Amino acid sequence: MIRICVKVKSQPQPIEFTMNLTQITTTGMLAVLCSTGFAQTNELNIYSARHYPTDEALYGNFTKATGIKINRVDADDAGIIARLKAEGAASPADVILLVDASRLWRGEAEGLFKPISSKLLNDAIPEQFRANTDSAGQTPWYGFSTRARVIVYNKTSVKSQDVDTYEELADPKNKGKLCIRSGSHPYNLSLFGAVMEHLGEKQTEQWLKGMVSNMARSPKGGDTDQIKGVASGECGVAVTNSYYLARLMRSTNPEDKAVVEKVGVVFPNQSSWGTHVNIAGGAVAKHAPNTANAIKFLEYLASPSAQNHFADGNNEWPAARGVHINNPALQAMTGGNFKSETVHVSVVGMNQVKVQQLLDRVGFK
Ligand code: FE
């Protein structure tokens, strides 16, 4: 079988189809195969680690606007990377969506992405939130939304000024109070990788050790579980991605409202290097059968309407320049603005191996 790609004047995308060499014999056969090929190019296969039900509208709007049908495979970051490796050149994946900087970095490092050249994306997404451009002037992946890793505390038992830096999570004054999900979870690996850029390896190890001795319980559950632990009083302080808290703040469920009542939030390190910000992002798969559609989809994600969706639907911040959002929970949480750190997301990814070694050394589960 061979794969043939033909650019037809009336179509925006090259038409792509596969056939046996022996089949290229008559014009009639070619016409049949061309129509089959067209159906194929009007599809897009997405492997997504975005686990947010509100994203359905994001995909639906793309199909409505372009006529391109989306087929989606949902898994977590690690599962997607493993699947791409197992499938190799036979993978049907066109677009890969991951929810963490260090995983995007890993996907790039393992050669799973097809670097692309898009002026639209380069203009829209600041350099801090995308992979470094390679020697051929192409970029392996882009961030499309950002999320802050914030600190929540129990308003009755903890003072905000005692937990307004990441460093204080390890301070003996917070002994027995800290709740946090597994240190090896990508959200924490990225946070710790960023902290290592600021504190250096030795001090980071001390910091991780201090957090272990401050824990109220062994790491378990996701970020929302940590927030609920703070509300119940089992924990005094916890670490969470900002959108999990915003989701509870916007919930109409009385139980969620009661949780929100009890917790305060701080954006750490406002008077030093700023709050750690992670990204969710996307790339074109190395062996994408529908590359043109994949690029079109990534460009769509940088559009103001899709960027607004990230803000309104999943309470993230847009990564694209100049997009204004109107999200009451994010507004209430930040007072409008906050200082975020500026460590490049690729550096955060590169530090993760070292961070995992430190975690093992200090017994951070
Ligand atoms: Fe998440």
XYZ file of C-alpha atoms and ligand atoms in Angstrom:
366
model
C 0.000 0.000 0.000
C 1.130 3.535 -0.646
C -0.221 6.786 0.724
C -0.820 9.525 -1.817
C -1.512 13.140 -1.065
C -3.034 15.390 -3.718
C -3.706 19.115 -3.436
C -6.954 19.943 -5.203
C -7.569 23.598 -6.002
C -11.123 23.688 -4.651
C -10.160 22.022 -1.359
C -8.296 23.769 1.466
C -6.555 20.550 2.526
C -4.465 18.134 0.485
C -6.522 15.021 -0.234
C -4.850 11.923 1.056
C -5.572 8.276 0.277
C -3.948 4.891 0.244
C -3.952 2.259 -2.496
C -2.179 -0.748 -3.862
C 0.126 0.040 -6.754
C -1.864 -2.386 -8.920
C -4.989 -0.331 -8.336
C -3.633 2.731 -10.143
C -4.765 1.418 -13.483
C -7.973 3.076 -14.481
C -9.353 6.550 -14.022
C -12.536 5.037 -12.616
C -10.716 3.278 -9.830
C -8.797 6.437 -9.057
C -12.022 8.420 -8.739
C -13.444 5.903 -6.245
C -10.257 6.003 -4.216
C -10.206 9.789 -4.281
C -13.593 9.982 -2.664
C -12.511 7.486 0.006
C -9.433 9.601 0.526
C -11.505 12.725 1.007
C -13.450 11.102 3.835
C -10.198 10.277 5.513
C -8.878 13.832 5.329
C -12.036 15.174 6.883
C -11.224 13.428 10.120
C -8.883 14.140 12.951
C -7.682 11.620 15.519
C -6.936 13.150 18.894
C -5.260 11.431 21.828
C -6.227 13.557 24.801
C -5.218 13.662 28.445
C -7.562 16.581 29.084
C -10.027 15.121 31.557
C -12.542 17.941 31.572
C -16.124 17.250 30.431
C -16.574 20.896 29.474
C -14.124 20.356 26.595
C -16.853 18.648 24.547
C -17.975 22.072 23.328
C -14.416 22.861 22.281
C -14.314 19.841 19.968
C -17.887 20.343 18.781
C -17.226 23.932 17.735
C -14.199 22.887 15.697
C -16.228 20.286 13.805
C -19.009 22.800 13.237
C -16.599 25.362 11.833
C -14.521 23.055 9.651
C -16.594 19.955 8.914
C -13.692 17.885 10.250
C -14.894 14.952 12.322
C -12.975 14.342 15.539
C -12.247 10.829 16.812
C -10.938 10.949 20.345
C -8.991 8.563 22.555
C -8.908 9.612 26.209
C -6.134 8.480 28.560
C -3.755 10.055 31.032
C -0.455 11.634 29.973
C 1.627 8.549 30.727
C -0.888 6.249 29.011
C -0.852 8.339 25.844
C 2.918 8.427 25.669
C 3.096 4.643 26.199
C 0.454 4.062 23.519
C 2.232 6.260 20.958
C 5.469 4.384 21.572
C 3.750 1.021 21.210
C 1.955 2.021 17.998
C 5.026 3.534 16.356
C 4.642 4.406 12.665
C 1.237 2.671 12.535
C -0.297 5.140 14.995
C -3.452 6.842 13.733
C -2.937 9.753 16.142
C -2.909 13.229 14.602
C -3.024 15.517 17.640
C -1.697 14.849 21.128
C -3.113 16.881 24.033
C -1.282 16.630 27.362
C -1.887 18.446 30.625
C 1.570 19.008 32.005
C 4.798 20.679 30.903
C 7.074 17.822 31.915
C 5.012 15.314 29.916
C 5.092 17.545 26.851
C 8.831 17.785 27.279
C 9.046 13.977 27.554
C 6.964 13.475 24.409
C 9.332 15.771 22.549
C 12.436 14.113 24.020
C 11.154 10.702 22.922
C 10.573 11.917 19.360
C 6.808 11.377 19.447
C 5.893 14.743 17.921
C 6.142 16.157 14.415
C 7.573 19.689 14.732
C 5.538 22.210 12.783
C 5.902 25.676 11.393
C 2.941 27.948 12.063
C 3.263 31.722 12.015
C -0.177 31.980 13.589
C 0.854 29.841 16.574
C 4.243 31.520 16.904
C 2.568 34.926 16.990
C -0.147 33.833 19.438
C 1.708 31.736 22.018
C 4.511 33.387 24.026
C 7.879 31.620 23.902
C 7.702 30.767 27.588
C 4.729 28.506 26.897
C 6.022 26.533 23.919
C 8.890 24.222 23.053
C 12.107 25.688 21.753
C 12.133 26.053 17.990
C 14.466 23.492 16.393
C 17.275 24.153 13.899
C 14.810 23.840 11.002
C 12.674 26.648 12.460
C 9.954 24.270 13.599
C 8.312 23.907 16.991
C 7.465 20.500 18.510
C 4.607 21.586 20.832
C 2.620 24.541 22.125
C 0.934 25.366 25.442
C -2.673 26.492 25.094
C -3.758 27.134 28.666
C -2.107 27.769 31.998
C -2.919 26.813 35.562
C -1.305 27.986 38.783
C -0.208 25.585 41.531
C -1.632 27.401 44.541
C -1.768 26.871 48.302
C -5.078 26.469 50.144
C -5.341 26.686 53.921
C -7.924 26.221 56.640
C -9.085 29.711 57.589
C -9.745 28.712 61.206
C -6.481 26.976 62.053
C -3.874 28.550 59.744
C -2.863 32.138 59.017
C -2.304 33.007 55.372
C 1.010 34.693 56.162
C 2.343 31.365 57.487
C 1.786 29.646 54.130
C 2.337 32.328 51.521
C 5.486 30.785 50.045
C 6.268 27.268 48.827
C 9.281 27.303 51.160
C 6.999 27.634 54.212
C 5.315 24.315 53.410
C 8.531 22.786 54.779
C 8.841 25.103 57.788
C 8.568 23.403 61.209
C 5.784 25.871 62.126
C 3.540 23.898 59.754
C 4.330 20.480 61.237
C 1.519 17.947 60.902
C -0.533 20.232 58.654
C 0.451 19.537 55.048
C -1.654 17.500 52.613
C -0.484 16.937 49.071
C -1.032 14.381 46.308
C 1.774 12.012 45.322
C 5.123 13.689 44.768
C 5.528 11.716 41.533
C 2.346 13.112 39.997
C 3.257 15.271 36.977
C 1.735 18.411 38.591
C 4.093 18.046 41.545
C 7.103 16.937 39.492
C 6.723 20.144 37.494
C 6.307 22.315 40.589
C 9.352 20.744 42.239
C 11.319 21.005 38.967
C 10.577 24.727 38.868
C 11.476 25.184 42.536
C 14.801 23.462 41.840
C 15.634 26.204 39.326
C 15.179 28.773 42.070
C 16.629 27.002 45.112
C 19.216 24.674 43.581
C 19.419 20.930 44.116
C 20.682 20.844 47.713
C 18.120 23.259 49.088
C 15.351 21.573 47.115
C 16.209 18.266 48.746
C 16.019 19.924 52.178
C 12.716 21.504 51.220
C 11.217 18.180 50.090
C 12.452 16.564 53.290
C 10.820 19.312 55.341
C 7.516 18.778 53.534
C 7.620 15.048 54.276
C 8.048 15.748 57.980
C 5.185 18.291 57.893
C 2.640 15.931 56.329
C -0.698 15.436 58.049
C -1.099 12.137 56.180
C 0.672 10.083 53.550
C 0.075 11.505 50.036
C -3.168 10.217 48.549
C -5.986 11.333 46.258
C -6.155 14.140 43.726
C -6.053 17.906 44.194
C -9.766 18.204 45.018
C -9.292 15.647 47.806
C -6.585 17.869 49.322
C -8.918 20.893 49.277
C -11.634 18.829 50.972
C -9.085 17.619 53.537
C -8.328 21.242 54.391
C -12.032 22.064 54.719
C -12.633 19.079 57.014
C -9.718 20.099 59.238
C -7.704 16.916 58.623
C -5.179 19.147 56.871
C -4.224 22.731 57.656
C -2.661 23.477 54.302
C -2.562 21.844 50.866
C -1.383 22.310 47.306
C -3.741 22.300 44.319
C -4.066 23.416 40.744
C -6.098 26.615 40.609
C -8.903 25.243 38.410
C -9.898 22.586 40.951
C -10.575 25.313 43.500
C -12.293 27.535 40.910
C -14.554 24.605 39.976
C -15.664 24.278 43.618
C -16.122 28.059 43.847
C -18.470 28.018 40.850
C -20.352 24.911 41.945
C -23.969 25.194 43.063
C -23.706 22.011 45.133
C -24.180 22.893 48.852
C -21.362 20.524 49.891
C -18.926 22.278 47.556
C -20.085 25.655 48.825
C -19.413 24.529 52.411
C -15.882 23.457 51.416
C -15.176 26.813 49.782
C -16.418 28.660 52.890
C -13.726 27.030 55.024
C -10.657 27.475 52.839
C -8.492 30.420 51.912
C -6.150 30.549 48.931
C -2.746 32.108 48.413
C -0.767 32.565 45.248
C 2.646 31.702 46.689
C 5.894 33.636 46.376
C 4.368 36.923 45.243
C 7.247 38.848 46.814
C 9.954 36.571 45.365
C 9.963 34.523 42.154
C 6.213 34.176 41.697
C 3.658 31.370 41.653
C 4.439 28.225 39.660
C 2.403 28.015 36.494
C 2.008 24.805 34.509
C 0.515 24.392 31.049
C -1.759 22.117 29.113
C -0.686 21.898 25.512
C -0.688 20.060 22.242
C 1.424 18.727 19.423
C 1.084 17.047 16.056
C 1.861 13.334 16.321
C 5.032 12.132 14.609
C 3.170 9.839 12.190
C -0.020 11.904 11.850
C -2.018 10.741 8.816
C -3.889 14.084 8.750
C -1.176 16.639 9.407
C -2.957 19.584 7.791
C -6.071 19.008 9.897
C -3.910 18.611 12.996
C -2.245 21.994 12.448
C -5.638 23.531 11.763
C -6.879 22.176 15.105
C -3.889 23.511 17.052
C -4.379 26.904 15.396
C -8.039 26.750 16.397
C -6.988 26.158 20.027
C -5.087 29.458 19.936
C -8.128 31.378 18.646
C -9.893 33.778 21.031
C -13.050 31.630 21.142
C -11.171 28.448 22.085
C -8.970 30.374 24.509
C -12.074 31.760 26.155
C -13.406 28.270 26.413
C -10.375 27.230 28.486
C -11.118 30.133 30.820
C -14.884 29.728 31.084
C -15.211 25.977 30.686
C -12.285 24.739 32.733
C -11.218 27.792 34.737
C -7.750 27.968 33.196
C -5.955 31.037 31.889
C -5.444 31.521 28.176
C -1.865 31.001 26.991
C -2.373 33.131 23.878
C -1.494 36.806 23.901
C -4.146 39.480 24.230
C -7.121 37.274 25.123
C -9.357 38.830 27.748
C -11.462 36.589 29.928
C -14.372 37.047 32.244
C -14.371 34.329 34.901
C -15.717 35.370 38.322
C -13.918 32.585 40.226
C -10.524 33.384 38.716
C -11.153 37.069 39.316
C -12.099 36.459 42.965
C -9.112 34.200 43.529
C -6.460 36.521 42.167
C -7.992 39.946 42.582
C -7.364 40.307 38.861
C -3.710 39.538 38.554
C -0.799 37.685 40.119
C 2.913 37.295 39.628
C 3.870 34.032 37.960
C 7.363 32.583 37.728
C 9.166 32.692 34.421
C 11.081 29.401 34.339
C 10.772 27.976 30.827
C 8.491 24.938 30.720
C 11.187 22.872 28.964
C 13.566 23.413 31.896
C 10.860 22.205 34.258
C 10.555 19.047 32.165
C 14.278 18.470 32.066
C 14.518 18.646 35.875
C 11.959 15.917 36.494
C 14.383 12.973 36.494
C 16.541 14.654 39.126
C 13.445 15.580 41.139
C 12.245 11.972 41.172
C 15.630 10.900 42.569
C 15.339 13.503 45.340
C 11.814 12.313 46.157
C 13.033 8.747 46.492
C 15.893 9.894 48.690
C 13.714 11.792 51.164
C 10.878 9.234 51.131
C 8.294 11.530 49.489
C 5.737 9.013 48.206
Fe -6.090 18.127 36.342
